[in-house]
CSV table of C-alpha atoms in Angstrom, one decimal:
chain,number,residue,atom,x,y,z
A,101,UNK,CA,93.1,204.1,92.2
A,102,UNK,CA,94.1,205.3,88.5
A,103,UNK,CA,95.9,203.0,86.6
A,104,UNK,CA,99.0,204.4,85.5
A,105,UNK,CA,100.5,201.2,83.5
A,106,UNK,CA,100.3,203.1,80.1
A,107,UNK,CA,102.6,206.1,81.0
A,108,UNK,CA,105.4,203.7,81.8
A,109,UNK,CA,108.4,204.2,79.4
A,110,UNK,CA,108.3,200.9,77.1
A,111,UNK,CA,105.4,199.4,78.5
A,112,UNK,CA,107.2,197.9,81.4
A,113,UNK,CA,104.6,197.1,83.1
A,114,UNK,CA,101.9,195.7,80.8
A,115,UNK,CA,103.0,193.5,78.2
A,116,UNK,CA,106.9,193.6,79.8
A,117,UNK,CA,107.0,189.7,78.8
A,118,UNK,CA,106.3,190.4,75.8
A,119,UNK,CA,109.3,192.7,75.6
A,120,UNK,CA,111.7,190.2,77.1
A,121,UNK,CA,110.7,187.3,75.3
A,122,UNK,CA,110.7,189.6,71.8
A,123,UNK,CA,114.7,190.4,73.3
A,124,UNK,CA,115.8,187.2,74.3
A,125,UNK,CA,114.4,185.9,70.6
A,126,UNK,CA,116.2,188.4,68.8
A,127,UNK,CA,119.7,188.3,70.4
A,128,UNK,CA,119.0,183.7,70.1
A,129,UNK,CA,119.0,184.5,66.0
A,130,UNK,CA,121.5,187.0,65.9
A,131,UNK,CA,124.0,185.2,67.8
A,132,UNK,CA,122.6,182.1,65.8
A,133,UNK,CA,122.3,183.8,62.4
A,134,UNK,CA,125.5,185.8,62.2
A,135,UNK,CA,127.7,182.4,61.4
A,136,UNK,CA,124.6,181.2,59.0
A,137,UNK,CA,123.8,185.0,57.0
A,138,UNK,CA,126.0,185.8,53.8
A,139,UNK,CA,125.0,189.7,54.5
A,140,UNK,CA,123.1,192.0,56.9
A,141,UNK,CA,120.3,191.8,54.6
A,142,UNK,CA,120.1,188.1,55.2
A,143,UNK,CA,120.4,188.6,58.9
A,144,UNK,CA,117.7,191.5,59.3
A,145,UNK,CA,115.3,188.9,57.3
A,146,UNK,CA,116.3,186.2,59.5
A,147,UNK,CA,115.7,188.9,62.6
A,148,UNK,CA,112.5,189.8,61.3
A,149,UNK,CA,110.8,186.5,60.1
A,150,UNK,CA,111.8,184.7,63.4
A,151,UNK,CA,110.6,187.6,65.6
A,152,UNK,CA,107.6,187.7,63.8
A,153,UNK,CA,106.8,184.5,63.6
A,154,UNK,CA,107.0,184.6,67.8
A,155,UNK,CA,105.0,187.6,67.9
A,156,UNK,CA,101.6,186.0,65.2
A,157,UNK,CA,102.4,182.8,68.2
A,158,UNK,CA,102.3,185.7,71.0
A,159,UNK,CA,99.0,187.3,69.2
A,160,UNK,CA,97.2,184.2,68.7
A,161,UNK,CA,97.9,182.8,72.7
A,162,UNK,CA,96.3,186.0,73.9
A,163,UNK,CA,93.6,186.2,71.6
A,164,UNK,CA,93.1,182.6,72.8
A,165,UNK,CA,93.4,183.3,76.2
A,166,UNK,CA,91.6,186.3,76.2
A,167,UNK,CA,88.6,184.4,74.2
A,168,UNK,CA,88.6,182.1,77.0
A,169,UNK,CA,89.7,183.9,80.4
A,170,UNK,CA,87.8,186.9,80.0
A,171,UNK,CA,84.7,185.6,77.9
A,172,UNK,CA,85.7,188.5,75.0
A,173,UNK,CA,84.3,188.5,71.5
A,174,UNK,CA,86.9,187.2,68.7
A,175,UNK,CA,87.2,190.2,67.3
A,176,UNK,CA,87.5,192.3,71.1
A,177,UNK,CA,90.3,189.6,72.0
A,178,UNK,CA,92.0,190.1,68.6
A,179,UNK,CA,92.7,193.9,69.8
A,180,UNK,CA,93.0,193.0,73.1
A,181,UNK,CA,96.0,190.5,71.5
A,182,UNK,CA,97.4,193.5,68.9
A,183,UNK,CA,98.1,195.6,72.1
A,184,UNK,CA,99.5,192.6,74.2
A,185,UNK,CA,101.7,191.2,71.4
A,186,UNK,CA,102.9,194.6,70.3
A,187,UNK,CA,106.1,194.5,72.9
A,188,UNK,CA,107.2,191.2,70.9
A,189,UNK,CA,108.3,192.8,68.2
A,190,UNK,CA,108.9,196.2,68.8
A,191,UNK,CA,112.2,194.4,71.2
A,192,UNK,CA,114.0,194.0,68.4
A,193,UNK,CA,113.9,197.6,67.0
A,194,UNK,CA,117.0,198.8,68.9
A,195,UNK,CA,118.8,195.5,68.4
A,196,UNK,CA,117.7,195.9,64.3
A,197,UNK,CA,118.8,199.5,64.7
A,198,UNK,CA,122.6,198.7,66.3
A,199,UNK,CA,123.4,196.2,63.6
A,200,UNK,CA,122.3,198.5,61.0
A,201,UNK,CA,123.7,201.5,61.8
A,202,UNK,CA,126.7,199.9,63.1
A,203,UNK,CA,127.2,198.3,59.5
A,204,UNK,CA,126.2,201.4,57.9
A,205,UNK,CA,129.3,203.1,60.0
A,206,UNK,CA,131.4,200.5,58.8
A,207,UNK,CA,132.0,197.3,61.1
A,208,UNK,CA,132.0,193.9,60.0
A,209,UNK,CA,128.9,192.0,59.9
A,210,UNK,CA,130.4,190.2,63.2
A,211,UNK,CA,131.4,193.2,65.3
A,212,UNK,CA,128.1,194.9,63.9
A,213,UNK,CA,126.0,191.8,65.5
A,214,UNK,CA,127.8,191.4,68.4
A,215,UNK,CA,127.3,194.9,69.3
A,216,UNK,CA,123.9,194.3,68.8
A,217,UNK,CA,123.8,191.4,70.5
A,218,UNK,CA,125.4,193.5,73.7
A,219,UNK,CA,122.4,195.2,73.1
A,220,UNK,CA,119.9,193.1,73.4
A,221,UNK,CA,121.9,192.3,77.0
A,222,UNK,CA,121.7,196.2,78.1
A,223,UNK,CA,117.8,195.7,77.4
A,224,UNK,CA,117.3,192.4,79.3
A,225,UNK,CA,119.6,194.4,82.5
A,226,UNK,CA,117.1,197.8,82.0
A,227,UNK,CA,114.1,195.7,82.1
A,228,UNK,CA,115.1,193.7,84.7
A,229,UNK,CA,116.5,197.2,86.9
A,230,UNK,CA,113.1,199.0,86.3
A,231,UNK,CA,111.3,195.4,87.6
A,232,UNK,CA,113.0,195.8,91.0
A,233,UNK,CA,112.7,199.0,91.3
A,234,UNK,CA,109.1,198.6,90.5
A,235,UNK,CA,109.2,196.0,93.1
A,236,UNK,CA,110.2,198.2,95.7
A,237,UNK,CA,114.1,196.6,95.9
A,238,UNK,CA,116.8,198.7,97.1
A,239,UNK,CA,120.0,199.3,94.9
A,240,UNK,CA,121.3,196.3,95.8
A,241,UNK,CA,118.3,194.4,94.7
A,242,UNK,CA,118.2,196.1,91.6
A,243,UNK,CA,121.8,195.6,90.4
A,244,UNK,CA,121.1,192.1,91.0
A,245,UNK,CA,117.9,192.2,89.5
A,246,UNK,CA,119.7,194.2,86.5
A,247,UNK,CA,122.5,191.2,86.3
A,248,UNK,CA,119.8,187.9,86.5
A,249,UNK,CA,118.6,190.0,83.4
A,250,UNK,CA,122.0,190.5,81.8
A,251,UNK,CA,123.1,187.0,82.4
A,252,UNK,CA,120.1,185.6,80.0
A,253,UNK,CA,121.7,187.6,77.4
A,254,UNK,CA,125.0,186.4,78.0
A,255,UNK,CA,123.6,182.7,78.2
A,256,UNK,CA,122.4,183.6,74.6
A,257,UNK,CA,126.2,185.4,74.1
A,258,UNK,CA,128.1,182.2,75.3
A,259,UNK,CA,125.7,180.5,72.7
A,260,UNK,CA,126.6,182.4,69.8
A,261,UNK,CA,130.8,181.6,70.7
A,262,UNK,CA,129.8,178.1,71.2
A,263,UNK,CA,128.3,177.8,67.6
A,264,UNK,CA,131.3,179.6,65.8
């Protein structure tokens, strides 16, 4: 049977934690950093270092895991790692990209990261859509599946009003 996992859009099926956690990280400091960021600068650093910090602890448990699971070499499990910590912190490119462009077309740093927060929430719902329907669920299933996605990211929303 071929294996088909890498012609997936956005790696959905290899690495797709790795995606969701990278999300769910990003939206938890932009809801968080928006009330604590002077700028959008400040905020895209603050996006950036946190996410990356997530993805070098993401990289380092595969390699790990891999190390020990599989038996691989160091360096074997290192790229092994690069390719399974990848999704981490390539989530919060379209995040990154709405509150930039958003503030580049004008919007307050506020409205600028709580559109990209409401993105980060139509990326948990899409991941969690293309999960069902990779799961064999019917529409039904997937809506549902689509909305236990959406309703981390507006756990993450409800966090952001209840710090500001």
């Amino acid at each position: 049977m071929p294996d088909d996992r890498r012609s997936v859009p956005l790696d959905l099926v290899s690495g797709s934690e790795g995606a969701i956690i990278g999300t769910v990280v990003c939206a938890a400091v932009i809801a968080y950093g928006v009330g604590h960021a002077d700028s959008t600068a400040q905020l895209s650093l603050m996006i950036i270092v946190t996410v990356g910090v997530y993805w070098i602890a993401h990289l380092h448990a595969a390699t790990i895991s891999s190390a020990l699971t599989q038996g691989h070499h160091p360096a074997t499990a290192l790229r092994h790692a690069l390719t399974e910590a990848a999704p981490v912190a390539a989530a919060s490119i379209l995040p990154l990209a709405v509150l930039l462009l958003t503030r580049l077309a004008g919007a307050s740093l506020d409205a600028s990261a709580w559109t990209a927060l409401l993105a980060t929430i139509a990326l948990l719902a899409f991941y969690s859509y293309r999960a069902g329907a990779r799961g064999g669920l019917d529409a039904k299933g997937r809506i549902a599946s689509a909305a236990a996605g959406a309703g981390i990211g507006v756990l993450v929303a409800l966090l952001k009003v209840a710090l500001h």
